[in-house]
XYZ file of C-alpha atoms in Angstrom:
721
model
C 27.049 103.032 -10.103
C 23.302 101.570 -9.380
C 21.977 102.177 -6.405
C 21.368 99.936 -3.498
C 17.436 99.092 -4.269
C 18.593 98.400 -7.678
C 21.225 96.004 -7.349
C 19.086 94.463 -4.554
C 17.142 93.511 -7.223
C 18.832 92.144 -9.636
C 20.410 90.376 -7.213
C 16.493 89.081 -6.684
C 16.324 88.304 -10.631
C 19.774 86.716 -10.671
C 18.291 84.035 -7.482
C 14.824 83.418 -9.210
C 17.005 82.474 -12.560
C 19.452 80.261 -10.866
C 15.937 78.631 -8.820
C 14.350 77.603 -12.368
C 17.392 76.450 -13.927
C 17.835 74.463 -10.808
C 14.595 73.415 -10.861
C 14.302 72.376 -15.049
C 17.754 70.518 -14.361
C 15.907 68.434 -11.491
C 13.282 67.550 -13.454
C 15.108 67.146 -16.540
C 16.882 64.692 -14.514
C 14.204 62.896 -12.405
C 13.062 59.806 -14.630
C 9.684 58.652 -13.910
C 9.500 54.614 -14.382
C 8.858 53.722 -17.702
C 6.023 51.233 -18.827
C 8.619 49.078 -21.882
C 5.577 46.512 -22.674
C 3.310 47.737 -20.639
C 0.677 50.738 -20.011
C 2.377 53.747 -18.180
C 0.406 52.810 -14.443
C -1.564 55.314 -12.995
C -0.927 54.049 -8.716
C -4.247 54.897 -6.797
C -5.503 53.156 -3.447
C -9.569 53.734 -5.062
C -10.740 49.968 -5.921
C -13.555 50.796 -8.041
C -13.100 50.389 -11.863
C -12.207 53.932 -13.384
C -11.859 54.197 -17.595
C -10.120 56.978 -18.142
C -10.871 60.157 -20.306
C -8.232 59.284 -23.129
C -10.034 55.851 -23.415
C -12.517 55.316 -26.924
C -14.497 52.350 -26.587
C -12.929 50.918 -29.727
C -9.266 50.778 -28.197
C -7.921 47.797 -27.381
C -4.562 47.423 -25.625
C -1.776 45.858 -27.414
C -0.557 42.659 -25.705
C 2.495 43.560 -26.693
C 3.295 47.448 -26.036
C 1.097 47.337 -23.409
C -2.272 49.562 -25.016
C -2.441 51.565 -28.013
C -0.936 54.610 -28.385
C -2.886 57.227 -25.535
C -5.222 54.870 -24.811
C -3.763 53.451 -21.049
C -4.226 55.136 -17.771
C -0.679 57.167 -17.134
C 0.646 56.898 -13.317
C 3.167 58.445 -10.875
C 4.462 55.893 -8.874
C 4.934 58.339 -6.346
C 7.979 56.650 -4.558
C 11.118 57.223 -3.344
C 12.487 53.164 -2.615
C 14.346 51.344 -5.005
C 17.169 49.482 -5.670
C 19.271 48.887 -2.777
C 23.270 49.055 -2.808
C 23.159 45.321 -0.951
C 22.026 42.402 -3.951
C 19.684 40.076 -1.309
C 18.530 36.437 -2.991
C 14.355 36.408 -3.840
C 12.196 33.855 -4.875
C 10.829 34.560 -8.792
C 8.833 31.570 -8.282
C 8.852 31.327 -12.180
C 6.915 29.072 -13.612
C 6.207 26.839 -15.246
C 10.019 26.256 -15.650
C 12.221 23.447 -15.927
C 12.968 20.207 -14.236
C 15.885 19.883 -12.998
C 18.585 16.956 -13.804
C 22.642 16.507 -12.372
C 24.129 17.626 -15.431
C 22.079 21.112 -16.663
C 24.592 24.267 -17.556
C 23.540 27.532 -17.703
C 25.221 30.559 -18.694
C 24.124 33.984 -20.687
C 23.963 35.003 -24.183
C 24.012 38.903 -25.013
C 22.447 37.544 -28.315
C 19.384 37.148 -26.991
C 19.576 38.510 -23.652
C 18.928 36.102 -21.791
C 19.997 33.366 -20.038
C 20.164 30.210 -21.794
C 20.030 26.573 -19.658
C 21.080 23.220 -21.134
C 20.616 19.830 -19.842
C 17.240 20.288 -18.184
C 14.098 17.730 -19.302
C 10.649 19.277 -19.147
C 9.121 16.427 -18.575
C 10.767 15.349 -15.645
C 12.892 11.956 -15.082
C 16.957 12.292 -14.255
C 18.316 13.309 -18.011
C 17.412 15.328 -20.332
C 18.929 17.801 -23.327
C 16.002 20.635 -22.902
C 16.945 23.686 -23.939
C 14.964 26.876 -22.034
C 15.821 31.087 -21.461
C 15.455 33.151 -18.706
C 14.743 36.643 -19.344
C 12.875 39.568 -17.627
C 11.544 36.985 -14.707
C 10.641 34.007 -16.893
C 11.478 30.807 -17.923
C 10.634 29.895 -21.794
C 11.350 26.455 -23.584
C 13.182 25.912 -26.556
C 13.718 22.495 -27.056
C 11.539 22.538 -29.576
C 13.017 25.138 -31.522
C 16.263 24.559 -31.585
C 16.563 22.100 -33.810
C 19.186 19.042 -33.473
C 20.489 19.692 -29.572
C 23.212 17.672 -28.496
C 22.510 14.318 -26.598
C 22.383 14.485 -22.533
C 25.319 15.352 -21.607
C 27.080 14.254 -17.796
C 28.966 16.598 -16.468
C 28.735 19.580 -19.182
C 29.887 23.154 -19.407
C 28.786 26.256 -21.167
C 30.041 30.028 -21.942
C 29.506 32.225 -23.965
C 32.580 32.814 -26.345
C 32.802 36.441 -26.994
C 35.657 35.678 -29.478
C 33.993 33.300 -31.301
C 30.530 35.239 -31.131
C 28.181 32.320 -29.428
C 27.460 30.775 -26.928
C 29.976 26.724 -26.391
C 28.693 23.882 -25.184
C 31.787 21.352 -24.167
C 30.653 17.729 -22.421
C 30.693 13.920 -22.000
C 28.293 12.043 -24.622
C 28.093 8.940 -22.556
C 26.430 7.351 -19.856
C 27.467 7.766 -16.271
C 27.939 10.111 -13.712
C 30.914 12.496 -13.645
C 32.925 12.158 -16.616
C 33.198 8.272 -16.593
C 32.714 5.928 -19.498
C 33.463 3.916 -22.613
C 33.074 6.999 -24.356
C 36.439 9.438 -24.263
C 34.409 13.132 -23.094
C 35.248 15.874 -26.464
C 32.301 16.784 -27.554
C 32.022 20.540 -28.340
C 28.872 22.405 -29.457
C 27.778 26.512 -30.612
C 24.335 28.046 -29.883
C 23.892 30.771 -31.784
C 20.886 31.754 -34.344
C 18.899 30.596 -31.695
C 19.562 27.124 -32.854
C 22.180 24.506 -31.919
C 25.069 23.185 -33.932
C 27.025 21.132 -33.695
C 31.534 21.461 -33.567
C 33.931 19.836 -35.066
C 36.463 21.369 -33.696
C 40.330 21.031 -33.802
C 41.836 18.332 -31.181
C 39.226 18.221 -28.533
C 39.568 17.509 -24.765
C 39.222 14.005 -23.941
C 38.075 14.508 -20.520
C 37.314 11.195 -18.957
C 40.299 9.254 -20.613
C 43.011 11.626 -17.476
C 41.839 11.232 -13.693
C 43.315 13.000 -10.405
C 45.736 11.300 -8.966
C 42.830 10.849 -6.526
C 41.159 8.370 -8.908
C 38.399 10.520 -10.113
C 37.580 13.051 -12.517
C 36.370 16.502 -11.522
C 33.198 19.014 -13.022
C 34.320 20.587 -15.988
C 34.202 24.149 -15.910
C 34.523 26.977 -18.678
C 35.448 30.227 -18.183
C 36.237 33.390 -21.195
C 39.455 34.801 -19.751
C 38.657 37.756 -22.374
C 41.881 39.011 -20.612
C 43.378 36.452 -23.312
C 40.291 36.671 -25.559
C 39.698 33.087 -25.716
C 37.835 30.965 -23.716
C 39.515 28.194 -20.495
C 38.483 24.742 -19.865
C 39.456 23.605 -16.924
C 38.343 20.255 -15.003
C 40.099 21.405 -11.262
C 43.226 19.649 -13.007
C 44.422 20.054 -16.527
C 43.316 23.152 -18.524
C 43.015 23.654 -22.169
C 42.133 27.061 -24.931
C 39.860 27.435 -27.042
C 38.972 29.780 -30.106
C 38.219 29.566 -33.138
C 37.293 26.122 -33.366
C 40.579 24.739 -32.251
C 41.870 23.337 -28.425
C 44.909 24.011 -27.465
C 46.578 22.394 -23.965
C 47.238 24.433 -21.361
C 48.551 21.658 -19.337
C 48.623 17.926 -19.729
C 49.978 16.107 -17.306
C 51.145 13.230 -19.740
C 54.617 14.513 -21.621
C 54.074 17.842 -20.563
C 57.144 20.772 -22.379
C 59.180 22.656 -21.334
C 57.404 25.302 -19.762
C 54.681 23.057 -17.853
C 51.440 24.499 -15.981
C 50.128 22.843 -13.208
C 46.192 22.761 -12.402
C 44.486 23.271 -9.104
C 44.287 19.611 -8.901
C 40.321 20.748 -7.176
C 37.353 19.624 -7.465
C 35.860 22.862 -8.317
C 34.573 26.060 -10.090
C 35.623 28.975 -12.669
C 34.717 32.252 -13.804
C 36.119 35.285 -15.285
C 36.160 37.910 -12.360
C 35.752 40.870 -14.820
C 37.239 43.038 -12.239
C 39.653 41.533 -11.037
C 41.015 40.495 -15.035
C 41.462 37.165 -14.120
C 39.865 33.610 -13.936
C 39.569 32.669 -10.274
C 39.101 28.779 -9.019
C 37.928 27.994 -5.997
C 37.284 24.589 -5.012
C 38.232 21.601 -2.634
C 40.240 18.291 -2.330
C 38.423 15.332 -1.893
C 40.512 12.024 -0.887
C 38.889 8.738 -1.696
C 40.303 6.698 -0.096
C 40.926 8.355 3.314
C 36.775 10.182 2.725
C 38.250 13.546 3.954
C 38.963 16.675 1.925
C 41.633 18.933 2.136
C 40.425 21.856 2.525
C 39.290 25.602 0.567
C 41.506 26.680 -2.578
C 41.278 29.770 -4.098
C 43.957 29.531 -7.692
C 43.764 32.613 -10.055
C 44.553 31.657 -13.610
C 46.856 35.050 -15.537
C 49.220 35.733 -17.682
C 48.544 31.587 -19.172
C 49.439 30.199 -15.563
C 48.304 29.202 -12.781
C 48.370 31.081 -9.240
C 47.648 30.086 -5.877
C 46.381 32.219 -3.844
C 44.184 31.379 -1.098
C 46.832 32.731 1.046
C 46.299 36.133 0.453
C 42.060 36.230 -0.434
C 41.347 36.715 3.485
C 38.817 34.306 4.686
C 37.922 32.171 1.911
C 34.326 30.008 1.900
C 34.065 26.122 4.171
C 35.501 23.367 2.029
C 33.006 22.658 -0.468
C 32.255 20.327 -3.797
C 29.394 20.216 -6.508
C 28.504 24.445 -5.834
C 27.853 27.509 -7.947
C 29.586 29.856 -8.694
C 29.106 32.927 -10.846
C 30.298 35.892 -12.117
C 27.583 39.029 -11.155
C 28.230 42.056 -13.235
C 25.905 43.576 -11.212
C 27.435 43.951 -8.518
C 31.733 43.136 -9.948
C 31.817 40.096 -7.280
C 32.394 36.439 -8.206
C 29.493 34.634 -6.482
C 29.646 31.535 -5.027
C 26.838 29.600 -3.433
C 25.534 26.405 -2.063
C 27.798 22.771 -2.038
C 28.878 20.345 -0.113
C 30.982 20.214 2.967
C 32.389 18.137 5.422
C 30.011 15.162 6.610
C 28.575 15.187 3.031
C 26.408 18.915 4.479
C 24.169 20.499 1.836
C 25.533 23.925 2.512
C 23.375 28.003 1.540
C 25.753 29.788 1.800
C 26.405 33.122 -0.292
C 30.178 34.107 -0.747
C 31.159 36.828 -2.388
C 35.139 36.944 -4.505
C 36.212 41.304 -5.355
C 39.181 41.778 -5.513
C 41.407 39.668 -4.802
C 39.225 38.561 -0.985
C 35.841 36.434 -0.239
C 33.255 37.846 1.881
C 30.788 36.132 3.423
C 26.916 37.819 2.380
C 25.331 35.091 3.985
C 21.553 36.136 5.278
C 18.767 35.044 6.325
C 17.048 34.818 3.376
C 18.163 32.272 0.952
C 17.975 29.241 -1.278
C 17.806 26.305 1.283
C 20.465 24.546 1.431
C 21.863 22.373 -2.198
C 24.388 21.394 -4.448
C 24.293 20.992 -7.649
C 23.197 24.472 -8.531
C 22.823 26.006 -11.937
C 24.205 29.983 -12.096
C 24.120 32.678 -14.542
C 24.811 36.132 -14.661
C 21.685 38.354 -16.217
C 23.003 41.970 -17.185
C 19.650 42.086 -18.863
C 18.025 42.597 -15.366
C 20.321 43.045 -13.195
C 20.712 39.637 -11.606
C 22.426 36.634 -11.512
C 19.771 33.621 -12.225
C 20.541 30.680 -9.373
C 17.974 27.264 -11.251
C 17.315 24.325 -8.534
C 19.543 21.948 -7.274
C 19.759 19.011 -5.601
C 18.731 19.427 -1.524
C 18.510 16.276 0.966
C 14.888 16.756 0.877
C 15.263 15.771 -2.993
C 15.351 18.610 -6.320
C 14.229 21.824 -6.241
C 12.552 22.984 -8.616
C 12.998 27.029 -8.034
C 14.934 29.662 -9.105
C 16.210 32.898 -7.044
C 17.652 35.769 -8.319
C 20.332 37.570 -6.960
C 20.091 41.563 -7.145
C 19.899 44.962 -6.157
C 16.758 45.021 -8.032
C 15.714 41.330 -8.541
C 12.917 41.208 -11.700
C 9.806 40.525 -11.764
C 9.016 36.788 -11.864
C 5.546 35.325 -11.366
C 2.385 37.588 -11.844
C -0.833 35.830 -11.468
C -4.456 37.029 -11.397
C -7.894 35.575 -9.599
C -11.209 36.062 -9.526
C -13.541 34.687 -6.281
C -16.477 33.944 -7.459
C -14.435 31.953 -11.020
C -17.972 32.520 -12.778
C -19.827 35.423 -11.135
C -23.557 36.017 -11.932
C -23.976 39.437 -14.196
C -24.163 42.204 -11.201
C -22.522 40.464 -8.520
C -19.712 41.969 -6.533
C -16.541 39.566 -7.681
C -12.718 40.320 -5.996
C -9.520 40.419 -8.304
C -6.437 39.788 -6.802
C -2.740 40.360 -8.249
C -0.351 37.942 -6.873
C 3.299 39.851 -7.929
C 6.600 37.914 -6.814
C 10.516 39.019 -7.429
C 10.868 43.210 -8.835
C 11.012 46.241 -5.635
C 7.847 47.425 -5.262
C 5.761 49.437 -4.518
C 4.461 48.150 -7.623
C 1.872 49.961 -9.477
C -1.248 48.107 -11.498
C -3.297 48.921 -14.644
C -6.279 46.878 -14.981
C -8.193 46.326 -17.971
C -11.886 44.340 -16.800
C -12.751 43.681 -21.250
C -15.627 46.151 -20.590
C -14.154 48.804 -20.626
C -13.534 49.555 -17.298
C -10.658 49.897 -15.755
C -8.809 50.115 -12.409
C -5.333 50.815 -10.865
C -5.793 49.262 -7.809
C -3.487 46.265 -6.578
C -6.552 43.826 -5.483
C -10.218 45.420 -7.129
C -13.584 44.525 -7.131
C -15.905 44.567 -10.450
C -19.377 43.339 -11.031
C -20.149 43.098 -14.924
C -23.579 44.366 -16.459
C -23.765 41.839 -18.939
C -23.775 37.497 -19.345
C -20.748 36.834 -21.626
C -16.707 35.722 -21.778
C -14.669 38.885 -20.683
C -10.657 38.995 -21.087
C -9.169 40.192 -18.066
C -5.052 42.101 -18.161
C -3.398 43.419 -15.867
C 0.088 44.879 -16.608
C 2.534 45.540 -14.060
C 5.513 47.602 -13.393
C 8.081 48.207 -10.158
C 10.078 51.040 -9.157
C 12.905 49.917 -10.650
C 11.146 49.591 -14.518
C 10.807 45.897 -14.162
C 7.198 45.422 -15.852
C 5.001 41.634 -16.267
C 1.543 41.041 -17.692
C -0.612 38.051 -16.829
C -4.629 38.008 -18.025
C -7.610 35.724 -17.354
C -10.676 35.147 -18.345
C -13.787 35.838 -16.269
C -16.962 33.705 -17.718
C -20.458 36.081 -16.384
C -23.022 33.979 -17.074
C -26.309 33.202 -14.730
C -25.974 29.913 -12.571
C -26.902 26.865 -14.737
C -30.291 25.952 -13.365
C -32.322 23.047 -13.752
C -36.075 24.228 -13.726
C -37.709 20.741 -13.451
C -37.568 16.945 -13.341
C -40.861 15.238 -13.899
C -41.660 11.318 -13.975
C -44.950 10.335 -16.272
C -46.738 7.935 -15.295
C -46.300 8.938 -11.156
C -46.976 5.695 -10.128
C -45.221 3.597 -12.426
C -46.670 0.174 -13.664
C -44.327 -3.000 -13.407
C -43.042 -3.344 -17.115
C -44.892 -0.351 -19.240
C -42.409 3.013 -19.345
C -41.351 5.597 -18.202
C -41.303 8.696 -19.506
C -38.596 11.388 -17.294
C -38.480 15.255 -18.528
C -35.487 17.383 -18.204
C -35.957 21.166 -18.299
C -32.374 23.632 -17.878
C -31.873 27.004 -18.284
C -29.387 30.197 -18.126
C -25.296 28.668 -18.407
C -24.278 28.695 -21.368
C -26.450 26.204 -23.792
C -25.598 23.375 -25.329
C -26.675 20.686 -22.612
C -25.640 17.121 -22.016
C -28.085 15.659 -19.766
C -26.864 11.388 -18.241
C -29.444 10.131 -16.091
C -29.598 7.007 -13.782
C -32.573 5.371 -12.717
C -32.415 3.499 -9.634
C -32.306 0.748 -10.335
C -29.055 0.218 -12.060
C -30.259 1.855 -15.432
C -28.333 4.936 -16.797
C -29.988 6.614 -19.854
C -27.780 9.124 -22.676
C -27.596 12.927 -23.664
C -31.391 13.242 -24.031
C -33.437 15.788 -22.211
C -36.976 13.905 -22.279
C -35.609 9.826 -21.620
C -37.891 6.296 -21.124
C -37.642 3.698 -18.734
C -38.645 0.777 -17.940
C -39.221 -0.779 -14.658
C -39.462 -4.376 -13.925
C -38.767 -4.977 -9.528
C -40.988 -3.363 -7.207
C -40.176 0.263 -5.611
C -39.445 3.020 -4.971
C -36.673 4.399 -6.905
C -34.631 7.674 -6.526
C -33.885 8.821 -10.276
C -30.740 11.536 -11.175
C -30.340 13.606 -13.895
C -27.295 15.088 -14.174
C -26.909 18.763 -16.892
C -23.674 20.424 -17.690
C -23.752 23.386 -19.491
C -20.166 24.372 -21.777
C -19.001 25.654 -19.149
C -18.577 23.602 -18.249
C -21.255 23.743 -14.729
C -23.566 20.916 -13.435
C -26.806 20.803 -11.445
C -28.199 17.682 -10.404
C -31.891 16.742 -10.370
C -33.724 14.010 -8.308
C -37.362 12.202 -8.475
C -38.697 9.940 -6.384
C -40.141 7.281 -9.306
C -42.982 4.955 -6.904
C -44.231 1.457 -8.623
C -48.039 1.569 -8.563
C -49.872 -0.463 -5.743
C -51.369 -3.315 -7.022
C -52.759 -5.970 -4.704
C -52.830 -9.919 -5.398
C -55.851 -12.234 -3.524
C -54.638 -16.145 -3.940
C -57.056 -19.004 -2.247
C -56.021 -22.321 -1.698
C -59.436 -23.717 -2.897
C -61.978 -21.571 -4.489
C -65.460 -24.235 -4.475
C -66.043 -26.948 -2.516
C -69.058 -29.048 -0.383
C -69.773 -27.537 2.888
C -68.493 -27.115 5.543
C -65.631 -25.305 3.286
C -62.244 -24.280 5.204
C -59.746 -22.137 2.530
C -56.474 -21.013 3.575
C -56.101 -17.879 1.905
C -52.535 -16.064 0.587
C -52.560 -12.027 0.433
C -49.835 -10.189 -1.246
C -48.599 -6.622 -2.825
C -46.184 -5.359 -5.726
C -45.241 -1.925 -5.697
C -46.469 0.998 -3.626
C -44.171 2.324 -0.608
C -43.744 -0.727 2.144
C -44.957 -1.241 4.958
C -48.278 -2.611 3.320
C -51.686 -3.299 5.559
C -53.968 -6.001 4.076
C -57.206 -6.142 4.931
C -60.108 -9.024 3.751
C -63.598 -9.983 3.552
C -64.970 -13.775 3.029
C -68.561 -12.469 2.180
C -70.611 -14.412 5.241
C -69.842 -11.919 7.361
C -66.263 -13.144 8.501
C -63.221 -10.350 7.932
C -59.472 -10.866 8.833
C -56.362 -8.603 8.769
C -54.074 -11.111 8.577
C -51.389 -11.456 5.112
C -52.143 -15.177 4.830
C -55.663 -16.082 6.771
C -58.089 -19.134 7.253
C -61.629 -18.923 6.888
C -64.509 -21.828 7.375
C -67.863 -21.819 5.777
C -70.803 -23.412 6.513
C -73.577 -23.012 4.818
C -74.379 -23.238 0.501
C -74.074 -20.657 -1.393
C -71.429 -18.021 -3.959
C -69.292 -15.984 -1.668
C -66.745 -12.637 -3.013
C -63.394 -12.060 -1.476
C -62.095 -9.160 -1.372
C -58.462 -8.440 -0.354
C -57.884 -4.619 0.319
C -54.286 -3.430 1.149
C -53.389 -0.194 2.389
C -49.776 0.951 1.727
C -47.091 3.391 4.522
C -47.720 6.746 2.010
C -51.622 5.724 2.535
C -52.036 4.866 -1.501
C -55.097 1.446 -1.445
C -55.420 -1.245 -4.092
C -58.488 -4.231 -4.406
C -58.173 -7.697 -5.226
C -61.712 -10.302 -5.061
C -62.046 -13.791 -5.673
C -65.101 -15.938 -5.789
C -65.484 -18.812 -3.367
C -68.288 -20.912 -4.037
C -69.788 -23.677 -1.575
C -72.563 -26.657 -2.221
C -74.823 -29.200 -0.105
C -73.059 -32.468 1.730
C -72.321 -35.286 -0.828
C -74.035 -38.843 -1.174
C -70.952 -40.266 0.899
C -72.149 -38.997 4.057
C -73.332 -35.829 5.564
C -71.396 -32.744 4.223
C -69.610 -31.028 6.118
C -72.403 -28.291 5.497
C -75.672 -30.081 6.118
C -74.694 -31.742 9.560
C -78.358 -29.956 11.008
C -80.174 -32.195 8.565
C -78.601 -35.178 8.973
C -79.345 -34.813 13.086
C -82.771 -33.652 12.423
C -82.773 -37.612 9.770
C -81.582 -39.365 12.200
C -84.167 -38.034 15.112
C -86.934 -38.414 13.093
C -86.193 -42.090 12.242
C -85.656 -42.639 16.447
C -88.738 -41.059 17.172
C -90.623 -43.062 14.278
C -88.617 -46.546 15.752
C -89.594 -45.518 19.267
C -93.564 -45.219 18.374
C -93.437 -48.458 16.246
C -91.844 -49.757 19.265
C -93.979 -48.525 21.881
C -97.237 -49.392 19.612
C -95.597 -53.175 20.018
C -95.906 -53.100 23.598
C -99.119 -51.728 23.687
C -100.385 -54.355 21.695
C -98.595 -57.189 23.111
C -100.069 -55.969 26.293
C -103.407 -55.728 25.519
C -103.089 -59.740 23.941
C -101.353 -60.445 27.318
C -104.627 -58.817 29.922
C -107.266 -60.357 26.777
C -105.813 -64.258 26.981
C -105.156 -64.158 30.832
C -108.472 -62.852 31.538
C -109.991 -65.966 28.650
C -108.611 -68.511 31.109
C -110.303 -67.147 34.093
C -113.600 -67.492 32.213
C -112.289 -70.977 30.652
C -111.720 -72.261 34.822
C -114.408 -70.613 36.324
C -114.166 -69.204 40.473
C -112.261 -70.629 42.431
C -115.324 -72.888 44.278
C -116.051 -74.279 41.348
C -117.755 -73.753 37.453
C -120.396 -71.679 38.013
C -119.640 -71.104 41.879
C -118.858 -66.445 42.584
C -115.263 -65.587 43.222
C -113.864 -66.280 47.265
C -115.597 -63.345 48.942
C -117.883 -62.882 46.705
C -122.477 -62.465 48.780
């Protein structure tokens, strides 16, 4: 027998072995998230640029597989979160996306592992026959690659026909809505091998020729009945089977044989409930004449017959028309969303049908109320995809997923500034929609540097164009890839802009020269000269000004990025003084009116006149009178607001009086001549007067002698002694 110590040692050895085994089992069963189409990622909060040691300068990431083998950073996301047990709605915001129409149909295509959407128009409008696919959270436009597609269909329905191995489409190639028109709705198409093919089906239904008792045709629904290995078609009234290219009526109102199988006679939708093993139909009956709804009804199709199970499904959804219904293989339940209820109210309730009962799963986060949405299972992404729909506000071009682990929808990259300079730190930001966090990131900055931060910063040392790549995966192995380009360069600059001569001369060429630097050549130039004239793509260009300035000339320089810079130069016209006069010659006194003008320069102007005889004036248009004969030089000086000066001169010649009378300038000489004449006349008059006075006195004296004294001849005068 073993000693007690030996038995204890054996027990410890066994315990240690068990620990090793359990650890090994745990390691082998706990799987870290893997990256399918992206590099494995290193979770990190560091924002710097980290180049993993395994990266070589010559290794280039593969955009399909993620990275070259051994070239990308490895990661452990370091979290315990993941998919939840309850599905929820997520707006994944996938762009670009189709443009909604009323008549869109969508179903899952296992051959391509994607949802196939038909009946949209990528270029807008209300009708179309575009074909798109949805996979891994992204839309892809297939319209130009699927061959001759079905024409626009009114109320089409699509489902994957597992028995025949293709997607089956049935619809109405007519004008109008709701299956109304002159042409029967009996168009059958298949989508296989990436292309559409028309099927010359046997005995296709003539949907649109048969209407409900209320006088309207109900929407079409297609469901693959796995229990019967065929496709079931119903408009809520008539029911047909499809298999091997042959349509077979299950019930046609007119002329049903023995064993007539009535349909639900409802406006609704059908889908195959794989968990319960039958086709489930939910709908409502609208009485057009009474404008009322009959209420919500639930039917099932099993063993070749319709059965009303409304009383056995618990609380039913409200009365709805134009709702969306599809089976969710991930949650094993049929999901009903949206529609129009009583009083034409749009709904956004979410209901689940499982194990024969309805459950209201409506939550706070859901698409806005809408009808006519397309809904389809997406087992590859463990989701139910809802596309678009019509809300009271109009079409809703959105993509939502109902999932416990929604795929990553859109991944975008932004760089700020968009065109950094060498050495300038740029902020890079990633925006992810959808997915299940936390996320792992791998950035490749295109210069050999990497980062695992969500929103890193980075500076490029050299100018050039760099391709930035980002790989993201979430906690449930969804992956996404995005890339963008950044141009790193010294900003475009205008080194100089000159105009010569400056100031310019009217009517003479002015040469403008612009010198650009940095940016990304080649450069282009566009000129505007400020007087309405423009110039083309020249770095040096001439222009002739014919009117007064000043002018502001502008050049816009652009490079190849494109980036642009504007430059301005003020161009003044050379100041020129212009002097004029009403007369340049004449006899004195000569009155002259002078006219002063200025062109070019910068207004306002100041004027100064010198008339050559000592007279001046600061008026623009003065008047001056010359009194003396002579030759006078008149000078006009003009000064503008910037201190520039210009002069102009002219000559005025003044002569003496004319023979026709005293001239204005010889009035003094005339005065002297008149005065002299007056003095001469006065002298003559005075001399004549004196002479006549003397003669008279002498005559008086002679008479006195002749007559003698008063006393008689020879007698002395009176009083003589």
